[in-house]
mmCIF file of C-alpha atoms in Angstrom:
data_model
loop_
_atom_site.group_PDB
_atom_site.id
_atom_site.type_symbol
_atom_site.label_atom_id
_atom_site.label_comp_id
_atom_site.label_asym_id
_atom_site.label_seq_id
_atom_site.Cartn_x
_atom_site.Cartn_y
_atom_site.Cartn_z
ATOM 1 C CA UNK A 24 -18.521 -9.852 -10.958
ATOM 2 C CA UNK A 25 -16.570 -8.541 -8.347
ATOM 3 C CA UNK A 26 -16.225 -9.733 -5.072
ATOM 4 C CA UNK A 27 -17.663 -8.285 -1.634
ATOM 5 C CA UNK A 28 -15.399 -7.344 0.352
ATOM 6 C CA UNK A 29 -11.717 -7.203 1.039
ATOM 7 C CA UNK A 30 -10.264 -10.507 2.695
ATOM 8 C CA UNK A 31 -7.095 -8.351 3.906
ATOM 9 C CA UNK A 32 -8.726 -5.661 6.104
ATOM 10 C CA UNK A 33 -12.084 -8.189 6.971
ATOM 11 C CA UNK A 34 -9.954 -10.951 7.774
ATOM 12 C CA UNK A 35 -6.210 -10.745 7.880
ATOM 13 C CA UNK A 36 -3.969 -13.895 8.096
ATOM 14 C CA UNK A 37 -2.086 -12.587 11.347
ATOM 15 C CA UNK A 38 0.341 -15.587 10.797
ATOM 16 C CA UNK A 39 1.821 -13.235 8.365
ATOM 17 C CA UNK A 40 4.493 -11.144 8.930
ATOM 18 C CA UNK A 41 3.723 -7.202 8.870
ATOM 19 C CA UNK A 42 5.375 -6.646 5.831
ATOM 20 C CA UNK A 43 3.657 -9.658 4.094
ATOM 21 C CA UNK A 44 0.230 -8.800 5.385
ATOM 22 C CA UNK A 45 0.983 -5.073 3.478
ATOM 23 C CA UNK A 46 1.864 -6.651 0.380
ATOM 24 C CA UNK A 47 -0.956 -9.062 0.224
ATOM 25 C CA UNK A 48 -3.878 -5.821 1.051
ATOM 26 C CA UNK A 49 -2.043 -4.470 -1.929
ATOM 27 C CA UNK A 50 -1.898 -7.463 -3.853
ATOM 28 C CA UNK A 51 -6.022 -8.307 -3.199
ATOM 29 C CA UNK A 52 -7.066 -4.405 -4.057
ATOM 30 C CA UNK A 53 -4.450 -4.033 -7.465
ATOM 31 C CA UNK A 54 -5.560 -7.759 -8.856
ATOM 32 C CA UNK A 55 -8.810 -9.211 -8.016
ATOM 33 C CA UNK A 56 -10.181 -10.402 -10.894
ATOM 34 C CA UNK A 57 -13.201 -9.094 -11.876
ATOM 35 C CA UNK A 58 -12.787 -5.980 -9.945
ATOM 36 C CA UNK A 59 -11.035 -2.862 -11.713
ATOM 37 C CA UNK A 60 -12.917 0.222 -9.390
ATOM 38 C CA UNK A 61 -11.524 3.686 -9.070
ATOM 39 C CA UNK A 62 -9.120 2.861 -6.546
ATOM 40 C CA UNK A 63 -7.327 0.723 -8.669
ATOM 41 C CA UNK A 64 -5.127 2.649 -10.881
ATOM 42 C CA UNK A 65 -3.435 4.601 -8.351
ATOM 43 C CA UNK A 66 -2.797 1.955 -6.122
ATOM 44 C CA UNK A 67 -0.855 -0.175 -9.256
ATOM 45 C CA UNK A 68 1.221 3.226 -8.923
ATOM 46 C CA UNK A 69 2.226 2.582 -5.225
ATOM 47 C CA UNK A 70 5.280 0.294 -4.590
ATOM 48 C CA UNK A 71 5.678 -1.259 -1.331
ATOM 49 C CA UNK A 72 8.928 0.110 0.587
ATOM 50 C CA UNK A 73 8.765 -0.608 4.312
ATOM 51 C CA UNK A 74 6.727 -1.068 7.674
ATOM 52 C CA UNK A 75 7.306 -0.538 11.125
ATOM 53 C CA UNK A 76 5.395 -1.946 13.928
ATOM 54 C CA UNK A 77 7.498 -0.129 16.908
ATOM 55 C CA UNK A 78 6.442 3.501 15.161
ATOM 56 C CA UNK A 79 3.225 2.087 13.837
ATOM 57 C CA UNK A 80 3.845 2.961 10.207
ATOM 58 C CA UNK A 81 4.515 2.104 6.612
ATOM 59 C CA UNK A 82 6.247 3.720 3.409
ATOM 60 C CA UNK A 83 5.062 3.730 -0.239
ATOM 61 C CA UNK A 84 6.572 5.217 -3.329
ATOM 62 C CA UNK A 85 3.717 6.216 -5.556
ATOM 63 C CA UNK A 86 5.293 7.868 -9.351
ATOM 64 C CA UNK A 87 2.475 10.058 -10.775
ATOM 65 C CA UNK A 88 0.858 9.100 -14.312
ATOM 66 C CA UNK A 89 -1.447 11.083 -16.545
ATOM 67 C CA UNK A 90 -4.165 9.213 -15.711
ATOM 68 C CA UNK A 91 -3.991 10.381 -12.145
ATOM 69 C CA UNK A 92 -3.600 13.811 -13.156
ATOM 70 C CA UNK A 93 -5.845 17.144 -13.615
ATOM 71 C CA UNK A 94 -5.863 19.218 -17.286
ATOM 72 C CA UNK A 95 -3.041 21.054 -15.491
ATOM 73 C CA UNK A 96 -0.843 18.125 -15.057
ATOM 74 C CA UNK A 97 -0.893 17.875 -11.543
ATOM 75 C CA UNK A 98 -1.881 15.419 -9.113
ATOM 76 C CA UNK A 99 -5.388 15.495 -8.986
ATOM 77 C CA UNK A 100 -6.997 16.144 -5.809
ATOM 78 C CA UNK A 101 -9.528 13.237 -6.190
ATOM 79 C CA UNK A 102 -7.148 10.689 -7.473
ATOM 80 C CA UNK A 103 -4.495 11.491 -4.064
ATOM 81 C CA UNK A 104 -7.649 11.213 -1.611
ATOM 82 C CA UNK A 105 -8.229 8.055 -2.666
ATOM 83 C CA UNK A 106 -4.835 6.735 -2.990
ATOM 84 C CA UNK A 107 -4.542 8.150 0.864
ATOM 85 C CA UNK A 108 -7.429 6.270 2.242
ATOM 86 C CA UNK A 109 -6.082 2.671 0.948
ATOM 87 C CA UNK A 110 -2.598 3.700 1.593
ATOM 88 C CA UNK A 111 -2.969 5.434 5.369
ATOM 89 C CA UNK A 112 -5.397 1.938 6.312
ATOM 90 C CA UNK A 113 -2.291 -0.462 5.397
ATOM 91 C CA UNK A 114 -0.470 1.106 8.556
ATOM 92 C CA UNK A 115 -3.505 -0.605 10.898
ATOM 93 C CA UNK A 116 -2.013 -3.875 9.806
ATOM 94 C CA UNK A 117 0.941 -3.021 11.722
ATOM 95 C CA UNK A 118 -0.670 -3.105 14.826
ATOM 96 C CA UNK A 119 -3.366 -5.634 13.975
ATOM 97 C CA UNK A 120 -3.408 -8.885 16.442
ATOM 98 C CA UNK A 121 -6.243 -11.264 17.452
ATOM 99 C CA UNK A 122 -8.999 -8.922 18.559
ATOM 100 C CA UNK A 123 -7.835 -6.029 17.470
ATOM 101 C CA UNK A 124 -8.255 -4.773 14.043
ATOM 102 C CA UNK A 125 -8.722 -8.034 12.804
ATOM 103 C CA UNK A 126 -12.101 -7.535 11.645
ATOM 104 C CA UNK A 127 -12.175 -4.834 9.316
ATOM 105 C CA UNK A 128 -12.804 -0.836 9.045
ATOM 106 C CA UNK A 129 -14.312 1.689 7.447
ATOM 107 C CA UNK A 130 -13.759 5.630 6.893
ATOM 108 C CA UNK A 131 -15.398 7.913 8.519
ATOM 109 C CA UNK A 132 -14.103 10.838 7.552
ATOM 110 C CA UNK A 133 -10.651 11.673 5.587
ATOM 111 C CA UNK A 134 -10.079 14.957 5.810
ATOM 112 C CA UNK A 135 -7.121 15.888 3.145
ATOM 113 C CA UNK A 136 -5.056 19.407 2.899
ATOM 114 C CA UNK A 137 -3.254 20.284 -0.889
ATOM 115 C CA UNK A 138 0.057 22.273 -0.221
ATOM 116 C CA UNK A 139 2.009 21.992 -3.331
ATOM 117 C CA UNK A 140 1.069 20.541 -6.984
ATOM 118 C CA UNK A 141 2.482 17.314 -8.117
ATOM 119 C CA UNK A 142 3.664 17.519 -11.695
ATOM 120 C CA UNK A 143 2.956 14.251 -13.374
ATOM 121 C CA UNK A 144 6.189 11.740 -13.514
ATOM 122 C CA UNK A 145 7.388 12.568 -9.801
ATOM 123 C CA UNK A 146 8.475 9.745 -7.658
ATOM 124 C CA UNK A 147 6.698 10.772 -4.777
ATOM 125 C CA UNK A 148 6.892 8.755 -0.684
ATOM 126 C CA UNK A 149 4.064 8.128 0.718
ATOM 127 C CA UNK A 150 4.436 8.045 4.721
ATOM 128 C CA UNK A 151 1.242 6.336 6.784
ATOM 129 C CA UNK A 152 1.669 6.691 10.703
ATOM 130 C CA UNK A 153 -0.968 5.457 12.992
ATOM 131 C CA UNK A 154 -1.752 9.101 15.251
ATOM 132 C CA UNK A 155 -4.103 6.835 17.889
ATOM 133 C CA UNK A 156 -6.072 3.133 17.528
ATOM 134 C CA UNK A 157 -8.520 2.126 19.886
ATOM 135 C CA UNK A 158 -11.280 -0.821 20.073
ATOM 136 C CA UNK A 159 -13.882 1.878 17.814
ATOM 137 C CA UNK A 160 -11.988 4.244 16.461
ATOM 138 C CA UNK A 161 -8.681 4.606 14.790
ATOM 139 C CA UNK A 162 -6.703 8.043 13.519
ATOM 140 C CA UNK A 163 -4.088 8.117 10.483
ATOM 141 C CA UNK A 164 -1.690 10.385 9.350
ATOM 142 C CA UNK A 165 -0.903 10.264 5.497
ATOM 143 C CA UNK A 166 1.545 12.445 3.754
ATOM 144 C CA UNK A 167 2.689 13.003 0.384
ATOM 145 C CA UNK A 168 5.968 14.103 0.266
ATOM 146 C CA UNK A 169 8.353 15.782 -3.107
ATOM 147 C CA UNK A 170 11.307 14.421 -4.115
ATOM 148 C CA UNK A 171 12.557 17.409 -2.043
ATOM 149 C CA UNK A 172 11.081 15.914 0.884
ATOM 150 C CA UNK A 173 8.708 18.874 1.371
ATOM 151 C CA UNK A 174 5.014 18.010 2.194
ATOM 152 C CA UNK A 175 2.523 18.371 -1.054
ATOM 153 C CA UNK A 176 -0.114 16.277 0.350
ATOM 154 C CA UNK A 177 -1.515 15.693 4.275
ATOM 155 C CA UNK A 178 -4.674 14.174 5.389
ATOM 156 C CA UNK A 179 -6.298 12.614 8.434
ATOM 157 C CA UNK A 180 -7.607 9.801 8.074
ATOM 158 C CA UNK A 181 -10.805 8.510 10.703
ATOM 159 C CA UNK A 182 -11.458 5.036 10.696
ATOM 160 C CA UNK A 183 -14.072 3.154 12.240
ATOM 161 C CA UNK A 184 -13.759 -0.314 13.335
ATOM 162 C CA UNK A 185 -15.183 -3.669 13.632
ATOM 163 C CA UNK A 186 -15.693 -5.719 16.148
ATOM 164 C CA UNK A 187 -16.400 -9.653 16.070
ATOM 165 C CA UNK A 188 -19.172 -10.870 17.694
ATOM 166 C CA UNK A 189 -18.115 -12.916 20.970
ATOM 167 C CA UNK A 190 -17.702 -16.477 20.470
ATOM 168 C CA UNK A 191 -20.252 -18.610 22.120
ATOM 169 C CA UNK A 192 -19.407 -22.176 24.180
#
């Protein structure tokens, strides 16, 4: 059974530096065991290249299987949606501190714009950049780009976020 939850956005170990807080959210939603839900297979396609805390951001390279494609062997619109909303909530963790953002989010609405097809076996970047993050709401920018660098993929991504309830003396 899997578990409730994701330790990394509910609860992450701050003690950690940016990067390693990144790779661990990855880490928890590729390999829990027990869990193998629709996000997984996309993100297992996403590798980890950088983060950024002064620009608020983070870089993936994702390389496009057939299993993430359509019947015309392209990108399917579904499979990059999803692989957007885990990918653009990573960049949060760059700004993440106690109190803030340190106890979890949610989507509210992810709002994602198809420019150019994505044949299957492109190395692809993935570029996350945090547009605005307050104590309710948070904004992020996700882009798909070509080899070519030119954008095949945008979306905005809303977030909603947690708060924890105020500790009591």
């Amino acid at each position: 059974m899997a578990s409730k939850g994701v330790q990394s956005y509910n609860q992450p170990d701050l003690s950690l530096s940016i990067e390693d807080r990144i790779k661990r959210l990855h880490q928890e939603l590729t390999s829990t065991p027990g869990y193998n839900g629709y996000d997984v297979s996309g993100l297992k396609q996403c590798k980890f290249i950088s983060a950024d805390a002064p620009s608020q951001s983070c870089v993936w390279e994702l390389v496009v299987i057939p299993q993430l494609c359509n019947k015309s062997g392209n990108l399917h619109g579904g499979a990059a949606a999803t692989i957007l909303d885990s990918l653009t909530s990573t960049a949060l963790l760059t700004i993440a501190k106690h109190g803030f953002l340190d106890a979890g989010h949610v989507s509210r609405a992810l709002n994602t714009t198809y420019l150019r097809p994505v044949p299957v076996g492109t190395k692809c970047i993935v570029e996350c950049e945090i547009v605005a993050a307050g104590k309710k709401t948070c904004m992020v920018r996700g882009v798909i780009r070509l080899p070519d660098g030119k954008v095949a993929v945008h979306c905005a991504h809303d977030k909603v976020v947690f708060q924890r309830p105020p500790t009591k003396l």
